[in-house]
Structures are given as C-alpha cells and as structure tokens.
Tab-separated table of C-alpha atoms in Angstrom:
chain	number	residue	atom	x	y	z
A	239	MET	CA	-27.162	17.310	-5.548
A	240	LYS	CA	-25.441	14.502	-3.672
A	241	ALA	CA	-24.343	12.837	-6.911
A	242	LEU	CA	-22.385	15.913	-7.923
A	243	PHE	CA	-20.761	16.103	-4.489
A	244	ASP	CA	-19.785	12.415	-4.695
A	245	THR	CA	-18.311	12.919	-8.161
A	246	SER	CA	-16.244	15.877	-7.005
A	247	SER	CA	-15.132	13.869	-3.952
A	248	LEU	CA	-13.836	11.077	-6.166
A	249	LYS	CA	-11.959	13.621	-8.253
A	250	CYS	CA	-10.243	14.764	-5.057
A	251	SER	CA	-9.188	11.184	-4.281
A	252	LYS	CA	-7.790	10.868	-7.790
A	253	VAL	CA	-5.840	14.122	-7.402
A	254	VAL	CA	-4.343	12.851	-4.121
A	255	THR	CA	-3.326	9.574	-5.755
A	256	ASN	CA	-1.700	11.306	-8.717
A	257	ALA	CA	0.105	13.777	-6.454
A	258	TYR	CA	1.576	11.232	-4.067
A	259	SER	CA	2.376	8.258	-6.287
A	260	THR	CA	3.110	8.321	-9.997
A	261	SER	CA	3.741	4.568	-10.042
A	262	PHE	CA	0.486	3.691	-8.292
A	263	SER	CA	-1.410	6.168	-10.462
A	264	LEU	CA	-0.085	4.464	-13.567
A	265	GLY	CA	-1.216	1.084	-12.267
A	266	ILE	CA	-4.736	2.378	-11.606
A	267	LYS	CA	-4.988	3.754	-15.147
A	268	LEU	CA	-4.499	0.205	-16.378
A	269	PHE	CA	-7.490	-1.047	-14.391
A	270	ALA	CA	-10.883	-1.258	-16.031
A	271	PRO	CA	-12.796	2.060	-15.740
A	272	SER	CA	-15.407	0.296	-13.585
A	273	ILE	CA	-12.974	-0.282	-10.702
A	274	ARG	CA	-10.735	2.794	-10.867
A	275	PRO	CA	-12.923	5.107	-8.720
A	276	ALA	CA	-13.008	2.672	-5.770
A	277	ILE	CA	-9.234	2.200	-5.870
A	278	TYR	CA	-8.675	5.952	-5.990
A	279	ALA	CA	-10.965	6.292	-2.956
A	280	ILE	CA	-9.067	3.621	-1.013
A	281	TYR	CA	-5.660	5.074	-1.852
A	282	GLY	CA	-6.715	8.639	-1.029
A	283	PHE	CA	-7.915	7.617	2.421
A	284	VAL	CA	-4.919	5.498	3.407
A	285	ARG	CA	-2.525	8.094	1.989
A	286	TYR	CA	-3.990	10.912	4.060
A	287	ALA	CA	-4.008	8.839	7.253
A	288	ASP	CA	-0.392	7.873	6.643
A	289	GLU	CA	0.592	11.468	5.917
A	290	ILE	CA	-0.852	12.640	9.229
A	291	VAL	CA	1.352	10.311	11.262
A	292	ASP	CA	4.434	10.583	9.036
A	293	SER	CA	4.666	14.103	7.664
A	294	PHE	CA	2.897	16.594	9.907
A	295	GLU	CA	5.569	16.763	12.604
A	296	ASN	CA	5.128	20.524	13.050
A	297	TYR	CA	1.479	20.058	13.987
A	298	ASN	CA	-0.426	18.184	16.664
A	299	GLN	CA	-0.404	14.861	14.834
A	300	GLU	CA	-2.319	12.987	17.514
A	301	GLU	CA	-5.141	15.521	17.511
A	302	LEU	CA	-5.294	15.587	13.712
A	303	PHE	CA	-5.332	11.804	13.478
A	304	TYR	CA	-8.106	11.314	16.021
A	305	GLU	CA	-10.192	13.993	14.330
A	306	PHE	CA	-9.663	12.246	11.000
A	307	ALA	CA	-10.649	8.860	12.469
A	308	GLU	CA	-13.651	10.373	14.255
A	309	GLU	CA	-14.886	11.985	11.049
A	310	TYR	CA	-14.553	8.639	9.284
A	311	ASN	CA	-16.613	6.896	11.979
A	312	LYS	CA	-19.285	9.591	11.747
A	313	SER	CA	-19.378	9.185	7.983
A	314	LEU	CA	-20.234	5.505	8.305
A	315	LYS	CA	-23.404	6.400	10.192
A	316	ARG	CA	-24.278	9.455	8.114
A	317	LYS	CA	-23.158	7.980	4.777
A	318	ILE	CA	-21.616	11.336	3.953
A	319	SER	CA	-18.689	13.500	5.004
A	320	LEU	CA	-17.775	17.054	4.090
A	321	ASN	CA	-14.190	15.802	3.884
A	322	PRO	CA	-14.173	14.640	0.229
A	323	ILE	CA	-11.489	11.991	0.779
A	324	ILE	CA	-13.462	10.418	3.618
A	325	ASN	CA	-16.719	10.814	1.707
A	326	SER	CA	-15.365	8.788	-1.218
A	327	PHE	CA	-13.932	6.130	1.052
A	328	GLN	CA	-17.020	5.598	3.221
A	329	GLU	CA	-19.059	4.875	0.118
A	330	VAL	CA	-16.584	2.189	-0.962
A	331	VAL	CA	-16.504	0.755	2.575
A	332	HIS	CA	-20.271	0.316	2.524
A	333	LYS	CA	-20.352	-1.091	-1.000
A	334	TYR	CA	-17.583	-3.665	-0.547
A	335	ASN	CA	-17.921	-4.439	3.187
A	336	LEU	CA	-14.502	-3.093	4.154
A	337	TYR	CA	-15.402	-2.189	7.746
A	338	SER	CA	-13.012	-4.489	9.618
A	339	TYR	CA	-10.101	-3.759	7.276
A	340	ALA	CA	-10.489	-0.018	7.774
A	341	VAL	CA	-10.546	-0.499	11.561
A	342	ASP	CA	-7.336	-2.559	11.463
A	343	PHE	CA	-5.669	-0.006	9.230
A	344	LEU	CA	-6.483	2.930	11.499
A	345	LYS	CA	-5.230	0.991	14.532
A	346	ARG	CA	-1.863	0.536	12.862
A	347	MET	CA	-1.664	4.192	11.870
A	348	GLU	CA	-2.447	5.107	15.480
A	349	ALA	CA	0.429	2.868	16.562
A	350	ASP	CA	2.826	5.033	14.540
A	351	LEU	CA	2.015	7.888	16.901
A	352	LYS	CA	3.190	5.883	19.886
A	353	ILE	CA	5.500	3.041	18.867
A	354	THR	CA	8.955	3.697	17.435
A	355	ASN	CA	10.522	0.228	17.443
A	356	TYR	CA	9.045	-3.151	16.563
A	357	THR	CA	11.329	-5.448	18.479
A	358	THR	CA	9.449	-8.738	18.078
A	359	LYS	CA	8.422	-10.714	15.022
A	360	GLU	CA	4.807	-10.743	16.198
A	361	ALA	CA	4.604	-6.957	16.561
A	362	TYR	CA	6.287	-6.505	13.183
A	363	GLU	CA	3.872	-8.875	11.427
A	364	ASN	CA	0.843	-7.312	13.128
A	365	TYR	CA	1.924	-3.888	11.950
A	366	ILE	CA	2.426	-5.069	8.378
A	367	TYR	CA	-0.978	-6.754	8.365
A	368	GLY	CA	-2.765	-3.613	9.503
A	369	SER	CA	-0.761	-1.123	7.460
A	370	ALA	CA	-0.397	-3.028	4.190
A	371	ASP	CA	-2.108	-6.422	3.981
A	372	VAL	CA	-5.536	-4.954	4.700
A	373	VAL	CA	-5.066	-2.401	1.917
A	374	GLY	CA	-4.418	-5.260	-0.477
A	375	LEU	CA	-7.500	-7.042	0.825
A	376	MET	CA	-9.632	-3.926	0.386
A	377	CYS	CA	-8.484	-3.644	-3.214
A	378	LEU	CA	-9.109	-7.344	-3.765
A	379	ARG	CA	-12.733	-6.943	-2.645
A	380	VAL	CA	-13.079	-4.383	-5.413
A	381	PHE	CA	-11.229	-6.490	-7.993
A	382	VAL	CA	-13.514	-9.512	-7.481
A	383	ASN	CA	-16.624	-7.320	-7.154
A	384	ASN	CA	-17.641	-8.842	-3.807
A	385	ASN	CA	-17.419	-12.419	-5.077
A	386	ASP	CA	-16.712	-14.225	-1.783
A	387	GLU	CA	-15.528	-17.443	-3.410
A	388	LYS	CA	-12.972	-15.647	-5.590
A	389	PHE	CA	-11.949	-13.398	-2.709
A	390	ASN	CA	-11.217	-16.350	-0.419
A	391	GLU	CA	-9.259	-18.047	-3.192
A	392	LEU	CA	-6.979	-15.026	-3.685
A	393	LYS	CA	-6.934	-13.628	-0.149
A	394	LYS	CA	-3.669	-15.282	0.880
A	395	SER	CA	-1.805	-14.037	-2.188
A	396	ALA	CA	-3.158	-10.509	-1.710
A	397	LYS	CA	-1.754	-10.467	1.819
A	398	TYR	CA	1.629	-11.672	0.600
A	399	LEU	CA	1.674	-8.900	-2.008
A	400	GLY	CA	0.788	-6.237	0.546
A	401	SER	CA	3.496	-7.545	2.875
A	402	ALA	CA	6.108	-7.587	0.116
A	403	PHE	CA	5.350	-4.028	-0.959
A	404	GLN	CA	5.504	-2.760	2.620
A	405	LYS	CA	8.768	-4.542	3.415
A	406	VAL	CA	10.399	-3.178	0.257
A	407	ASN	CA	9.253	0.296	1.277
A	408	PHE	CA	10.668	-0.218	4.772
A	409	LEU	CA	14.042	-1.283	3.368
A	410	ARG	CA	14.166	1.482	0.768
A	411	ASP	CA	13.111	4.168	3.271
A	412	ILE	CA	15.132	2.883	6.221
A	413	LYS	CA	17.350	5.986	6.336
A	414	ASP	CA	14.401	8.389	6.489
A	415	ASP	CA	12.473	6.234	8.978
A	416	ILE	CA	15.381	6.083	11.418
A	417	GLU	CA	16.750	9.609	11.046
A	418	ASN	CA	13.593	11.668	10.501
A	419	LEU	CA	10.786	9.629	12.062
A	420	GLY	CA	12.776	7.822	14.743
A	421	ARG	CA	11.231	4.491	13.768
A	422	SER	CA	12.626	1.039	13.167
A	423	TYR	CA	10.281	-1.586	11.738
A	424	PHE	CA	12.543	-4.592	11.223
A	425	PRO	CA	12.904	-6.535	14.508
A	426	ASN	CA	16.266	-8.014	13.493
A	427	LEU	CA	18.056	-4.656	13.273
A	428	ALA	CA	20.663	-4.278	15.997
A	429	ASN	CA	20.775	-0.699	17.315
A	430	ASN	CA	19.102	0.466	14.082
A	431	THR	CA	22.139	-0.712	12.121
A	432	LEU	CA	21.733	-2.552	8.847
A	433	ASN	CA	24.463	-4.897	7.648
A	434	ASN	CA	24.635	-7.138	4.601
A	435	SER	CA	23.768	-10.264	6.572
A	436	ILE	CA	20.572	-8.736	7.967
A	437	LYS	CA	19.762	-7.261	4.555
A	438	LYS	CA	20.093	-10.707	3.001
A	439	ASP	CA	17.625	-12.186	5.507
A	440	ILE	CA	15.130	-9.381	4.850
A	441	ILE	CA	15.386	-9.774	1.080
A	442	THR	CA	14.974	-13.553	1.291
A	443	GLU	CA	11.768	-12.970	3.244
A	444	ILE	CA	10.485	-10.483	0.655
A	445	GLU	CA	11.357	-12.794	-2.242
A	446	PHE	CA	9.236	-15.505	-0.651
A	447	ASP	CA	6.328	-13.068	-0.267
A	448	LEU	CA	6.558	-11.995	-3.910
A	449	ASN	CA	6.698	-15.571	-5.157
A	450	GLU	CA	3.566	-16.439	-3.205
A	451	ALA	CA	1.840	-13.247	-4.340
A	452	TYR	CA	2.502	-14.025	-8.006
A	453	LYS	CA	0.423	-17.197	-7.736
A	454	GLY	CA	-2.616	-15.037	-7.068
A	455	ILE	CA	-1.837	-12.231	-9.510
A	456	VAL	CA	-2.190	-14.538	-12.522
A	457	LYS	CA	-5.655	-15.530	-11.270
A	458	LEU	CA	-6.978	-11.997	-10.866
A	459	PRO	CA	-9.896	-10.867	-13.045
A	460	LEU	CA	-8.795	-9.315	-16.326
A	461	GLU	CA	-10.087	-5.913	-15.180
A	462	SER	CA	-7.287	-5.620	-12.611
A	463	ARG	CA	-4.607	-8.140	-13.579
A	464	LEU	CA	-2.357	-5.923	-15.714
A	465	GLY	CA	-2.259	-3.039	-13.250
A	466	VAL	CA	-1.379	-5.308	-10.322
A	467	TYR	CA	1.167	-7.209	-12.397
A	468	ILE	CA	2.984	-3.996	-13.349
A	469	ALA	CA	3.110	-2.924	-9.688
A	470	TYR	CA	4.503	-6.385	-8.867
A	471	ARG	CA	7.180	-6.060	-11.570
A	472	TYR	CA	8.121	-2.587	-10.357
A	473	TYR	CA	8.648	-3.771	-6.771
A	474	LEU	CA	10.503	-6.847	-7.991
A	475	LYS	CA	12.895	-4.594	-9.899
A	476	LEU	CA	13.315	-2.325	-6.879
A	477	LEU	CA	14.055	-5.343	-4.690
A	478	LYS	CA	16.698	-6.575	-7.138
A	479	LYS	CA	18.360	-3.166	-7.030
A	480	LEU	CA	18.290	-3.174	-3.223
A	481	LYS	CA	19.779	-6.668	-3.282
A	482	LYS	CA	22.755	-5.419	-5.299
A	483	THR	CA	23.221	-2.314	-3.144
A	484	ASP	CA	25.538	-2.444	-0.147
A	485	SER	CA	23.774	-2.050	3.189
A	486	LYS	CA	25.834	1.036	4.067
A	487	LYS	CA	24.655	2.759	0.912
A	488	ILE	CA	21.018	1.908	1.704
A	489	LEU	CA	21.515	3.576	5.089
A	490	ASN	CA	22.831	6.729	3.427
A	491	GLU	CA	20.644	7.247	0.371
A	492	ARG	CA	17.255	6.253	-1.026
A	493	VAL	CA	17.415	3.650	-3.787
A	494	ARG	CA	15.247	4.623	-6.760
A	495	ILE	CA	14.059	3.254	-10.095
A	496	SER	CA	14.596	5.584	-13.055
A	497	ASN	CA	11.694	6.733	-15.216
A	498	SER	CA	13.223	4.968	-18.220
A	499	THR	CA	13.278	1.697	-16.270
A	500	LYS	CA	9.666	2.228	-15.219
A	501	PHE	CA	8.718	2.728	-18.868
A	502	TYR	CA	10.581	-0.461	-19.804
A	503	ILE	CA	8.722	-2.396	-17.095
A	504	LEU	CA	5.411	-1.017	-18.354
A	505	THR	CA	6.122	-1.893	-21.978
A	506	LYS	CA	7.432	-5.384	-21.262
A	507	SER	CA	4.570	-6.165	-18.869
A	508	TYR	CA	1.983	-4.983	-21.386
A	509	ILE	CA	3.460	-7.217	-24.105
A	510	ARG	CA	3.473	-10.207	-21.765
A	511	TYR	CA	-0.113	-9.443	-20.833
A	512	LYS	CA	-1.263	-9.260	-24.453
A	513	LEU	CA	0.520	-12.513	-25.217
A	514	ASN	CA	-0.906	-14.097	-22.059
A	515	ALA	CA	2.675	-14.961	-21.120
A	516	PHE	CA	2.553	-14.300	-17.365
C-alpha cells in the first residue's frame, strides 16, 4: 500500500527534524496540523543534504551527495523513492511546485564540496539565496497553500527571513566553519579573522534583514504565523547575544540560548499572538 509507505516516510522526516533541531521542531508543532507534514518533509530533505556536505568527512562526501541528488531526480519522474526522506520531499515538490527552489538548493550544497571561501559579495549572496532563501520560499508556498497572489506579496519578506537566519548561523558557527570545515562565508573577513568592527557590520546587515522579514511575518496566514514568529524571536534573541559578545569570544566558543530563555520566548510570543499584539 503506497499510502502506508508515504505515511511511514513522513514519520521518518519528522524523526529527522526532531533529532537535528529542537527549536525548529517546536516551531513546527505550532503550525496547523494541515501544514506540518510538508514542513517536516522539506526540513528532512535539506537537513540530510546539508549533513552530507558538512558532517560526513570520513566518507566520500562527493559520491554520497551525487547519489542523493540523483535519487531525488529519479523520484521526480517516478513519484516515489525507497529513500523515505526523498520520498516525502518529492511529493511536496510536486504538490507545491518547488522544482526550481530544490534545484537551486542542491547547487548550493554542491558548492560546499568545492568552495571554501566566498570572497565577493555576489558569491556570498548567491550562496545564501540557494542555501537559505529558497528554503524559506518553499515553506512559504506551503503556508499560503499555493496562493500565487499571497506568495508574491510575502516572497520578499520570506527571503529576508531566510537570509537573516543563515547569517546568524554563520556568525554563531564561525569557529566550527573555519576550524573544522575550512570554510569562510563572510566576504569581509580578513584572513578568516573576526574583529568587533567587522562583527558590527555583519550584525547591522542581519538587523536590516530581520526588520524587513517582520513586515511579512505579521501577514502570514494564521496557520503558520505563530510558529514563524517564535523562530523569528529566537533568532532575534540570539543575534542580540552575539551583538553583546566580543568577537574574540565568538571565535573561540559557540554562543547559545538557554532552554529557560527559549521557554520564555515561547511563552511571551504565545501571549502576544493571543492578544494579536505583534
């Protein structure tokens, strides 16, 4: 029974999401039940692709990635894959017309196999678009249930939100990226060295992205608004902590948000949501 296989595939995507990101999992739980499965499917796919190029250094990452991408392409034609993560994702791609976004995403993941430094603003922005903005756009297609008018209205804000999240991740993970992956994403880093002046420029850029993203968050359908808003508040809090942290410390340890702070963000955001006080 294909339906049973599809159901079990979605459960696998949910397990991957819960295993890799407690914060993102919490946000999805606050979405309407009708949209959760598609978001789990999207996250599971992008998480696995990212893991191949980031975490499997003791294996042939290039071979694994191309096999993963090839299986995805086959699944589009077959409308099925024995890889449950890909099987869930291909169904969502067909339903919400995500073809071009998936292509752009895989191109950027492929780049991580070959490119270690993004030395120009153009290369940096292209990478962020393909690795983060398109994920936000895929989710937005689900949030608006393929309503083209609503999608076009919110598309710009969704891209800003994806960019902001990715840039915060880059800044937070800069130590690991440089030391363990040999990568540098920010083009304004001199010899992979972060100082407070450069950090200030990066944070100013992210603050602009978040401000622009917020304009779209408040216009999202009710089914997705709270979950996205809480993710926004979490990254805003993380950015504020990074802003207060000296650049040398960021280069030596990963800045984190405590579980108690996450719970506070959740509670406060929920109250604001219920009061319609965004």
